[in-house]
Amino acid sequence: MDEVVFLSSLLAAGIRLAAPIALAAIGETLSERAGVINVGIEGIMLVGAFVAVLFAVYTGSPWVGLLAAIVAGVAMSGVHAYFVVRLKTEQIVSGIALLFLGLGLSGYGYRLTLGEAGAAVKIPGFRELDILGLADVPVIGPILFGQHALVYLAVASAIAMAYMFRATRLGVIIKAVGETPVAADSAGINVDRVRFLCVLVAGGFAGAGGAFLSTAHLWGFVENMTAGRGFLAIACVVFARWNPVAAVLVALVFGIADAAQIRLQTIFPAVPYQFFVIAPYVVAIVSLAVGSRSSRMPAALGIPFAKPR
Amino acid sequence: MTGTELRKPALVAVAFLVAMVVIAILLAGANPADIVYGIVERALFTRAGLLEALMRTIPLTIMGLGIAIAFKARIFNIGMDGQLIAGSVVAVVAAPLLPANVAGIVLFLGLGFLGGAVWGGIAGGIKARFGGNEIIATIMLNYVAVQMLSWLVRGPLQEKMRIIPRTDAIDQALRLPVLFDGTRIHAGLIVAVLAVVVVALVVMRGRFGYRLAVVGSNDHAAQYAGISPSRMAATVLVISGALAGLAGAVEVAGLYGRLQEGFAPGFGIAAIAVALVARLNPLLVPVSAFGFSLLYSGLGALARNGVVPFPLINIMEGAIILIFLAASIALRRGPGGMRGASANG
């Protein structure tokens, strides 16, 4: 029974740790399906994390914080969209610049506002839900019914997005824009507009991921607190073959690896803790080697669209 | 789509970014003009500021060259921080075995080069063998390297006194000599100059440079020219990793004399900005590196005095990269460029 309880708490914690990565990965899937890669997700998440804490503290509501983080994420990705869609610049370079901006804006903003006090401020954060009062049911309760609201929203939006790609006109349009933009253009689709909107929505998801990290998971903001989760999200998209539901599952693997390393540290105090901290990163490196060969990549990913004359 | 049609939106972007930086400074309660004056004054007109900038130029130049080579082949190495650590670790671990003379110094730097090459080579292998994205691989390897360094300086490599998490100092004979009395400018400057010359010759004259250009333009062209893009990717990651490792060994032998955590914070990221602003031209890399070093030196002083928080530097780096991107579009001459210009005027 002890093992079962351990496994249950590991899985529940794994889901918590996976949620920010999953949210960012769902958004990135949408953006990449439309042909735009954004390697600046990490920067957007950082800004989301900071803005969520700031607004949660000032208004007392984590929901306002979440909303503000989504708006900030959309604004940040708007810069990326303007450069890569409107100005047709190199997508990777613009993404890298976004990473710098996010690092700077979040760290700068924090030091000017909450960080100025020096002492830690109390963050009104999200609490776990208790759906139908079932969160205390042993083993499956904490996993299925005791998660944060955002976790359920993430899963729901991944499923909705998968349905959109599979069965709706909108999904067809987005896929066309990412696969054969020239054909989409001649069919009367405004390629640039579709891409712009997809990048904006992706930014909102990344902002929400950052908000989860700072208001639901760690309850506070620390400079550079995303610790590579934005890049893990991009890795998820690749391993998941650009499928949003699969991306959530891959994120779960990273989350469980992270939850496991924290537990293993206490079980094996003789082993230097750094060996456990690297676990999620090593998992990502290994899965890069194992899972990368893929023919499912959107054909026009990373290529600016120029209207044929 | 001609360049001129994008001139106006590009200029709008530049204006937006400049406004963002100005607003950020105003929000801190500082005067943007004072900040600019303060940076220029401290960095260019004080001896300490100028020397600090010159010192930082050394590693940023070496690493900027590595980024320039990689990006030319459209290989995006974001992992120079990890490669720098790997190189310094290998050099410091082997330091006690090295002869205490000039050959020892050369070997020390060579080992740094090697260590960085190995760390970059891991990402290179994943890219070449499995097609794994090098951006993700190099970033993940950064985190691994940081944790490994943290373990080493607290564990097996910790100084004999076991007080501070750092290694013992390397033999004095392995230190890079100071070039100018009364300063800390060390012989790493010569290494950086040599690196610029070698990389410039290789990239601009050699067959390798041609291959870089072909692979960078597109994969199909490369295949047509009989160049394997995946082998090229691995080679490029090894070379740029090696340069990062060399920069680490130079920092250790020139400045610190030992390993400690966070001894080259954010250099790998800064090197990206350096190389991009230099437009991947090896001869412009030192100029760009010096420019960013002045920015660091000047803004660092203002941040220490509490005028503005230090992360402003990252905001400015991001803005500078984007401004360069936008400016290159605004200045581009497409077909019909003159006509467009006169129509606008």
XYZ file of C-alpha atoms in Angstrom:
654
model
C 0.000 0.000 0.000
C 2.854 2.377 0.772
C 4.101 1.986 -2.748
C 0.682 2.804 -4.122
C 0.412 5.948 -2.002
C 3.922 6.934 -3.094
C 3.037 6.381 -6.726
C -0.199 8.314 -6.365
C 1.517 11.320 -4.826
C 4.292 11.097 -7.414
C 1.761 11.169 -10.218
C -0.214 14.014 -8.647
C 2.979 16.054 -8.231
C 4.118 15.084 -11.716
C 0.926 16.524 -13.153
C 1.483 19.743 -11.207
C 5.030 20.040 -12.514
C 3.941 19.148 -16.036
C 1.147 21.721 -16.244
C 3.262 24.811 -17.107
C 5.189 22.848 -19.734
C 1.973 21.384 -21.133
C 0.255 24.765 -21.418
C 3.212 26.258 -23.280
C 3.475 23.154 -25.473
C -0.214 23.316 -26.485
C 0.269 26.896 -27.643
C 3.530 26.135 -29.424
C 1.830 23.266 -31.244
C -0.717 25.676 -32.675
C 1.930 28.178 -33.705
C 4.171 25.562 -35.335
C 1.244 23.962 -37.136
C 0.696 27.378 -38.712
C 4.366 27.488 -39.710
C 5.890 29.695 -37.015
C 8.375 28.421 -34.465
C 8.903 30.521 -31.353
C 12.018 29.636 -29.363
C 11.312 32.602 -27.097
C 8.571 30.711 -25.214
C 10.852 30.656 -22.171
C 10.953 34.458 -22.141
C 7.175 34.699 -22.476
C 6.695 32.245 -19.603
C 8.995 34.325 -17.404
C 7.013 37.483 -18.098
C 3.785 35.558 -17.478
C 5.110 34.293 -14.167
C 6.085 37.774 -13.049
C 2.940 39.562 -14.228
C 0.707 36.916 -12.612
C 2.388 37.402 -9.248
C 2.299 41.179 -9.560
C -1.418 41.355 -10.362
C -2.326 38.631 -7.884
C -0.642 40.575 -5.109
C -2.144 43.939 -6.067
C -5.688 42.694 -6.653
C -5.710 39.768 -4.235
C -7.016 37.472 -6.958
C -4.958 34.820 -8.719
C -7.534 34.825 -11.532
C -6.768 38.458 -12.315
C -3.104 37.467 -12.216
C -3.741 34.688 -14.704
C -5.650 37.002 -17.026
C -2.885 39.604 -16.864
C -0.294 36.912 -17.620
C -2.257 35.804 -20.673
C -2.489 39.400 -21.903
C 1.251 39.855 -21.302
C 1.960 36.622 -23.176
C -0.112 37.780 -26.134
C 1.710 41.124 -26.122
C 5.147 39.488 -25.997
C 4.331 37.087 -28.805
C 2.910 40.039 -30.715
C 6.478 41.315 -31.016
C 7.540 37.946 -32.427
C 4.558 37.844 -34.794
C 5.242 41.354 -36.035
C 8.840 40.478 -36.823
C 8.429 37.048 -38.366
C 5.035 37.431 -40.042
C 4.981 41.088 -40.976
C 8.707 41.763 -41.464
C 9.561 38.177 -42.569
C 12.681 37.979 -40.426
C 14.505 34.824 -39.335
C 12.195 33.121 -36.809
C 14.912 31.656 -34.610
C 16.720 34.959 -34.192
C 13.556 36.814 -33.271
C 12.750 34.047 -30.773
C 16.170 34.368 -29.186
C 15.648 38.117 -28.855
C 12.322 37.381 -27.153
C 14.173 35.194 -24.662
C 16.449 38.131 -23.757
C 13.462 40.479 -23.521
C 11.575 38.092 -21.257
C 14.549 37.558 -18.971
C 15.062 41.302 -18.769
C 11.459 42.483 -18.483
C 10.557 39.969 -15.770
C 13.708 40.485 -13.723
C 13.591 44.260 -14.138
C 9.894 44.487 -13.353
C 10.242 42.299 -10.297
C 13.134 44.309 -8.869
C 11.188 47.544 -9.409
C 8.018 46.280 -7.745
C 7.748 43.340 -5.364
C 11.468 42.680 -5.165
C 12.119 46.176 -3.917
C 10.766 45.348 -0.475
C 13.434 42.673 -0.113
C 11.255 40.526 2.096
C 8.968 37.928 0.584
C 5.394 39.081 -0.025
C 2.388 36.878 0.479
C 1.076 35.659 -2.856
C -2.618 34.915 -3.156
C -2.140 31.747 -5.185
C -4.357 29.120 -6.731
C -5.356 26.244 -4.520
C -6.034 22.704 -5.610
C -9.659 22.005 -6.398
C -11.685 19.344 -4.695
C -14.060 18.204 -7.417
C -17.223 16.563 -6.079
C -15.417 16.230 -2.751
C -13.465 13.328 -4.180
C -9.933 14.692 -3.792
C -9.464 12.752 -0.570
C -10.328 9.422 -2.141
C -7.171 7.402 -1.708
C -4.792 6.980 -4.642
C -6.867 8.269 -7.544
C -8.479 11.189 -5.673
C -5.488 13.521 -5.708
C -4.689 12.594 -9.300
C -8.110 12.938 -10.887
C -10.028 15.309 -8.642
C -7.497 17.319 -6.657
C -5.640 19.261 -9.323
C -5.597 22.991 -10.017
C -8.345 24.351 -12.263
C -5.724 25.214 -14.893
C -4.760 21.569 -15.234
C -8.283 20.656 -16.308
C -8.378 23.676 -18.612
C -5.095 22.578 -20.203
C -6.329 19.066 -20.864
C -9.624 20.415 -22.214
C -7.912 22.839 -24.572
C -5.544 20.143 -25.840
C -8.491 17.917 -26.679
C -10.384 20.816 -28.230
C -7.365 21.689 -30.347
C -6.899 18.105 -31.489
C -10.560 18.059 -32.529
C -10.103 21.363 -34.321
C -7.198 20.012 -36.373
C -8.996 16.780 -37.144
C -12.500 17.847 -37.931
C -13.019 21.561 -38.456
C -12.611 24.008 -41.293
C -10.457 26.228 -39.060
C -8.120 23.301 -38.429
C -7.798 22.649 -42.142
C -7.011 26.305 -42.779
C -4.305 26.401 -40.083
C -2.720 23.176 -41.319
C -2.787 24.443 -44.908
C -1.024 27.619 -43.848
C 1.713 25.585 -42.178
C 2.061 22.987 -44.905
C 1.436 24.666 -48.243
C 1.072 28.415 -47.721
C 1.222 29.141 -51.441
C -1.764 26.888 -52.083
C -3.587 28.316 -49.089
C -2.967 31.790 -50.443
C -4.356 30.957 -53.862
C -7.408 29.472 -52.141
C -8.030 32.943 -50.760
C -6.713 32.424 -47.253
C -4.822 35.315 -45.694
C -1.730 33.341 -44.666
C -0.122 36.160 -42.724
C -3.261 36.871 -40.716
C -3.746 33.208 -39.745
C -0.112 32.929 -38.687
C -0.257 36.188 -36.724
C -3.306 35.035 -34.763
C -1.862 31.572 -34.073
C 1.336 33.124 -32.700
C -0.715 35.432 -30.452
C -2.796 32.569 -29.058
C 0.392 30.563 -28.474
C 1.758 33.503 -26.488
C -1.370 33.504 -24.336
C -0.854 29.822 -23.545
C 2.801 30.414 -22.645
C 1.791 33.319 -20.412
C -0.709 31.056 -18.669
C 2.016 28.441 -18.225
C 4.203 31.018 -16.533
C 1.288 32.082 -14.339
C 0.736 28.493 -13.237
C 4.370 28.238 -12.246
C 4.314 31.335 -10.062
C 0.782 31.372 -8.646
C -0.188 27.698 -8.474
C 3.077 25.861 -8.108
C 5.906 27.800 -6.468
C 3.885 30.681 -5.035
C 6.297 33.430 -5.828
C 8.612 34.840 -8.446
C 12.335 34.195 -8.706
C 14.442 35.517 -11.564
C 14.830 32.928 -14.329
C 12.496 30.584 -12.426
C 11.293 28.766 -15.567
C 14.647 26.927 -15.645
C 14.354 25.715 -19.221
C 10.664 24.748 -19.122
C 9.981 26.853 -22.201
C 12.521 24.812 -24.130
C 11.140 21.585 -22.702
C 7.777 22.700 -24.119
C 9.300 22.993 -27.590
C 10.816 19.550 -27.115
C 7.329 18.246 -26.229
C 5.910 19.567 -29.479
C 8.576 17.753 -31.502
C 8.285 14.431 -29.661
C 4.511 14.643 -29.854
C 4.696 14.983 -33.645
C 2.767 18.260 -33.513
C -0.225 16.650 -31.818
C -1.550 18.705 -28.864
C -2.855 15.781 -26.799
C 0.384 13.862 -27.236
C 2.260 17.032 -26.262
C 0.437 17.045 -22.928
C 1.412 13.418 -22.378
C 5.074 14.117 -23.160
C 4.955 17.074 -20.765
C 3.662 14.641 -18.163
C 6.774 12.503 -18.632
C 8.965 15.538 -17.917
C 6.788 16.468 -14.952
C 7.038 12.983 -13.466
C 10.801 12.954 -14.004
C 10.946 16.228 -12.096
C 8.672 15.014 -9.293
C 10.682 11.810 -9.024
C 14.032 13.579 -8.762
C 12.777 15.697 -5.854
C 11.657 12.539 -4.008
C 14.815 10.610 -4.834
C 16.907 13.365 -3.269
C 15.416 12.605 0.137
C 15.543 8.844 -0.336
C 19.237 8.853 -1.268
C 20.831 11.628 0.785
C 24.303 10.162 0.167
C 24.112 10.850 -3.573
C 24.878 14.490 -4.437
C 21.566 16.219 -5.117
C 22.838 17.686 -8.390
C 22.655 14.225 -9.951
C 18.916 14.222 -9.361
C 18.319 17.823 -10.416
C 19.576 17.045 -13.923
C 17.059 14.199 -14.341
C 14.395 16.034 -16.400
C 17.085 17.536 -18.623
C 18.716 14.175 -19.194
C 15.314 12.685 -19.990
C 14.845 15.464 -22.549
C 18.282 14.858 -24.098
C 17.710 11.112 -24.338
C 14.250 11.534 -25.813
C 15.697 13.991 -28.329
C 17.993 11.234 -29.486
C 15.259 8.609 -29.505
C 12.224 10.512 -30.688
C 13.353 13.068 -33.216
C 13.182 11.306 -36.553
C 9.920 12.661 -37.776
C 8.293 13.306 -41.077
C 5.312 15.021 -39.503
C 6.949 18.423 -39.274
C 4.797 21.121 -40.899
C 6.466 21.552 -44.281
C 6.611 25.343 -44.142
C 7.761 25.569 -40.503
C 10.244 28.374 -40.074
C 9.901 29.669 -43.628
C 8.573 33.203 -44.027
C 5.680 33.421 -46.445
C 6.083 35.729 -49.395
C 3.117 36.243 -51.656
C 3.982 34.966 -55.121
C 3.732 37.674 -57.757
C 8.010 41.310 -51.848
C 10.644 44.019 -52.136
C 12.595 45.450 -49.251
C 11.113 48.891 -49.652
C 7.559 47.734 -48.973
C 8.726 46.657 -45.541
C 10.704 49.801 -44.780
C 7.923 51.588 -42.965
C 6.820 48.672 -40.740
C 10.489 48.010 -39.958
C 10.968 51.588 -38.844
C 7.793 51.333 -36.759
C 9.339 48.321 -35.015
C 12.553 50.235 -34.306
C 10.587 53.134 -32.845
C 8.565 50.753 -30.686
C 11.672 49.066 -29.282
C 13.432 52.327 -28.528
C 10.266 53.555 -26.814
C 10.122 50.351 -24.770
C 13.649 50.806 -23.444
C 13.028 54.497 -22.706
C 9.798 53.688 -20.852
C 11.561 50.948 -18.875
C 14.172 53.468 -17.741
C 11.517 56.056 -16.873
C 9.620 53.467 -14.805
C 12.726 53.032 -12.673
C 12.542 56.756 -11.947
C 15.674 57.471 -13.933
C 16.338 59.839 -16.807
C 17.124 58.007 -20.080
C 19.535 60.746 -21.180
C 21.378 60.456 -17.872
C 21.585 56.687 -18.300
C 23.076 56.979 -21.785
C 25.484 59.644 -20.560
C 26.334 57.529 -17.517
C 27.085 54.446 -19.602
C 29.254 56.331 -22.086
C 31.019 58.265 -19.355
C 31.818 55.290 -17.144
C 32.684 52.897 -19.966
C 34.687 55.181 -22.234
C 36.073 57.909 -20.022
C 37.046 56.177 -16.814
C 40.132 53.983 -16.724
C 38.448 51.324 -14.601
C 35.403 51.165 -16.861
C 37.451 50.944 -20.041
C 39.721 48.228 -18.627
C 36.728 46.247 -17.385
C 35.172 46.445 -20.835
C 38.409 45.410 -22.529
C 38.685 42.410 -20.210
C 35.169 41.259 -20.977
C 35.809 41.701 -24.689
C 38.261 38.784 -24.605
C 35.812 35.930 -23.833
C 32.941 37.573 -25.700
C 35.060 37.802 -28.863
C 36.148 34.167 -28.709
C 32.605 32.981 -28.049
C 31.067 35.377 -30.551
C 33.281 33.799 -33.225
C 31.894 30.391 -32.321
C 28.318 31.631 -32.600
C 29.103 33.334 -35.906
C 30.419 30.078 -37.415
C 27.454 28.071 -36.142
C 24.758 30.544 -37.188
C 26.342 30.878 -40.630
C 25.505 27.202 -41.126
C 22.081 27.885 -39.583
C 23.006 25.792 -36.561
C 21.709 27.535 -33.472
C 24.039 26.806 -30.590
C 22.430 28.229 -27.449
C 24.611 26.075 -25.200
C 27.868 28.003 -25.039
C 27.493 28.528 -21.298
C 27.564 24.773 -20.762
C 30.398 24.276 -23.239
C 32.394 26.980 -21.466
C 31.942 25.159 -18.163
C 32.862 21.775 -19.667
C 36.031 23.220 -21.169
C 37.135 24.932 -17.959
C 36.449 21.796 -15.913
C 38.575 19.606 -18.177
C 41.418 22.137 -18.137
C 41.350 22.620 -14.360
C 41.106 18.898 -13.620
C 44.190 18.211 -15.769
C 46.081 21.289 -14.564
C 48.162 19.476 -11.877
C 49.557 17.152 -14.557
C 50.731 19.931 -16.838
C 54.325 21.198 -17.030
C 54.838 24.531 -15.266
C 55.951 26.485 -18.308
C 54.620 28.081 -21.482
C 53.875 24.670 -22.969
C 51.713 24.051 -19.911
C 49.696 27.186 -20.610
C 49.164 26.146 -24.201
C 48.107 22.674 -23.075
C 45.771 24.186 -20.482
C 44.030 26.246 -23.153
C 44.057 23.261 -25.513
C 42.288 21.136 -22.920
C 39.656 23.817 -22.499
C 39.201 23.784 -26.262
C 38.858 19.993 -26.163
C 36.384 19.919 -23.280
C 34.124 22.429 -24.980
C 34.383 20.452 -28.213
C 33.207 17.298 -26.456
C 30.243 19.065 -24.832
C 29.248 20.694 -28.120
C 29.852 17.348 -29.813
C 27.121 15.680 -27.743
C 24.549 18.040 -29.220
C 26.282 17.628 -32.580
C 25.954 13.844 -32.391
C 22.280 14.058 -31.477
C 21.684 16.425 -34.383
C 23.700 14.492 -36.949
C 22.751 10.976 -35.935
C 19.128 11.400 -34.855
C 18.079 14.770 -36.242
C 17.443 16.076 -32.718
C 16.980 19.832 -32.533
C 20.262 21.444 -31.494
C 18.594 24.373 -29.731
C 16.896 22.084 -27.234
C 19.919 19.783 -26.877
C 22.384 22.598 -26.195
C 20.040 24.325 -23.733
C 19.458 21.080 -21.801
C 23.209 20.445 -21.724
C 23.640 23.908 -20.176
C 21.572 22.894 -17.182
C 23.453 19.622 -16.858
C 26.822 21.420 -16.970
C 25.772 23.962 -14.338
C 24.710 21.190 -11.949
C 27.892 19.211 -12.600
C 30.015 22.270 -11.814
C 28.023 22.830 -8.638
C 28.700 19.236 -7.569
C 32.408 19.338 -8.482
C 33.230 22.520 -6.557
C 31.351 21.216 -3.514
C 32.608 17.673 -3.824
C 35.613 16.071 -5.489
C 37.254 19.277 -6.707
C 36.649 21.485 -3.682
C 39.643 23.408 -2.293
C 41.661 21.756 0.471
C 40.373 24.206 3.091
C 36.805 23.075 2.262
C 35.275 26.430 3.127
C 34.148 28.059 -0.113
C 32.655 26.041 -2.977
C 35.571 26.512 -5.367
C 38.670 24.636 -6.490
C 42.246 25.239 -5.393
C 44.109 27.786 -7.477
C 45.952 26.393 -10.492
C 49.753 26.636 -10.562
C 50.930 30.232 -10.960
C 53.010 29.129 -13.945
C 49.830 28.182 -15.792
C 48.323 31.638 -15.401
C 48.176 33.877 -18.445
C 50.644 36.733 -17.862
C 49.390 40.294 -17.459
C 50.164 42.283 -20.589
C 50.169 45.805 -19.224
C 51.517 46.589 -15.750
C 48.967 47.994 -13.388
C 46.025 46.428 -15.224
C 44.471 42.964 -15.306
C 44.548 42.772 -19.097
C 46.129 39.373 -19.716
C 47.537 37.407 -22.620
C 44.042 36.146 -23.385
C 43.859 39.274 -25.531
C 46.465 37.697 -27.837
C 44.452 34.460 -27.909
C 41.357 36.424 -28.896
C 43.190 38.279 -31.680
C 44.621 35.008 -33.005
C 41.159 33.444 -32.893
C 39.726 36.304 -34.940
C 42.465 35.958 -37.565
C 42.163 32.177 -37.834
C 38.362 32.135 -37.939
C 38.244 34.983 -40.443
C 40.700 33.204 -42.753
C 38.849 29.915 -42.484
C 35.396 31.387 -42.979
C 36.260 33.882 -45.696
C 38.898 32.049 -47.690
C 38.805 28.332 -47.048
C 36.806 25.468 -48.430
C 35.200 25.140 -45.021
C 33.883 28.671 -45.295
C 32.347 27.831 -48.642
C 30.705 24.762 -47.155
C 29.335 26.852 -44.282
C 27.790 29.273 -46.719
C 26.260 26.514 -48.841
C 24.779 24.645 -45.892
C 23.516 27.927 -44.469
C 21.748 28.864 -47.677
C 19.769 25.637 -47.908
C 19.973 21.898 -47.429
C 19.122 21.009 -51.007
C 21.945 23.118 -52.382
C 24.290 21.419 -49.935
C 23.232 17.960 -51.025
C 23.622 18.973 -54.640
C 27.140 20.221 -53.863
C 27.947 16.893 -52.195
C 28.052 18.293 -48.670
C 26.333 16.351 -45.903
C 24.309 18.854 -43.846
C 24.198 16.550 -40.835
C 27.964 16.021 -40.771
C 28.398 19.765 -41.202
C 26.035 20.374 -38.266
C 28.070 18.091 -36.027
C 31.351 19.710 -37.104
C 30.008 23.183 -36.504
C 28.728 22.307 -33.028
C 32.107 20.785 -32.146
C 33.962 23.893 -33.340
C 31.699 26.414 -31.642
C 31.713 24.328 -28.467
C 35.511 24.246 -28.619
C 35.650 28.030 -28.862
C 33.364 28.333 -25.827
C 35.622 25.921 -23.917
C 38.665 27.934 -24.959
C 37.005 31.102 -23.679
C 36.381 29.365 -20.354
C 39.993 28.226 -20.037
C 41.152 31.752 -20.901
C 38.915 33.221 -18.191
C 40.222 30.760 -15.610
C 43.905 31.134 -16.555
C 43.671 34.873 -17.083
C 41.399 36.162 -14.345
C 40.277 33.791 -11.623
C 42.985 31.138 -11.413
C 40.419 28.621 -10.228
C 36.933 27.276 -10.837
C 33.923 28.570 -9.018
C 30.208 28.658 -9.698
C 28.860 31.335 -11.986
C 32.281 32.609 -13.058
C 31.112 33.575 -16.526
C 27.435 34.427 -16.065
C 25.388 34.671 -19.226
C 28.391 34.923 -21.563
C 26.918 32.313 -23.892
C 23.741 34.297 -24.318
C 25.612 37.594 -24.681
C 27.807 35.992 -27.359
C 24.680 35.415 -29.447
C 23.874 39.108 -29.343
C 27.515 39.901 -30.156
C 27.582 37.656 -33.225
C 24.189 38.764 -34.533
C 25.034 42.438 -34.253
C 28.354 41.705 -36.016
C 26.169 40.187 -38.757
C 28.141 36.936 -38.340
C 31.245 38.602 -39.797
C 34.304 37.357 -37.833
C 36.155 40.621 -38.371
C 33.298 42.612 -36.863
C 32.869 40.250 -33.897
C 35.565 41.920 -31.740
C 34.062 45.350 -32.469
C 30.617 44.146 -31.482
C 32.041 42.341 -28.438
C 33.734 45.533 -27.323
C 30.503 47.469 -27.797
C 28.517 45.050 -25.647
C 31.321 45.012 -23.081
C 31.120 48.806 -22.819
C 27.384 48.450 -22.281
C 27.946 45.856 -19.545
C 30.682 47.869 -17.880
C 28.768 51.143 -17.975
C 25.361 49.786 -17.046
C 26.898 47.528 -14.408
C 28.268 50.576 -12.614
C 24.895 52.331 -12.731
C 23.152 49.188 -11.464
C 25.602 48.854 -8.560
C 24.765 52.429 -7.574
C 21.073 51.540 -7.614
C 20.174 53.885 -10.481
C 18.470 51.139 -12.524
C 18.048 47.392 -11.864
C 20.601 45.293 -13.722
C 18.192 43.169 -15.831
C 17.817 46.314 -17.955
C 20.868 44.915 -19.748
C 18.847 41.915 -20.993
C 16.037 44.186 -22.166
C 18.591 46.247 -24.081
C 20.252 43.141 -25.572
C 16.907 41.847 -26.817
C 15.960 45.262 -28.168
C 19.338 45.667 -29.903
C 19.019 42.308 -31.693
C 15.499 43.159 -32.867
C 16.534 46.675 -33.890
C 19.346 45.176 -35.981
C 16.900 42.738 -37.574
C 14.472 45.546 -38.388
C 17.209 47.904 -39.538
C 18.616 45.317 -41.938
C 15.164 45.136 -43.521
C 14.686 48.879 -43.608
C 18.059 49.307 -45.337
C 17.608 46.453 -47.775
C 17.391 47.405 -51.423
C 14.906 45.286 -53.266
C 14.138 45.519 -56.960
C 12.526 48.863 -57.590
C 14.094 50.190 -54.423
C 14.813 53.636 -55.794
C 11.349 54.005 -57.193
C 9.856 53.042 -53.853
C 12.090 55.503 -52.073
C 11.129 58.405 -54.309
C 7.476 57.475 -54.054
C 7.749 57.643 -50.289
C 9.752 60.853 -50.342
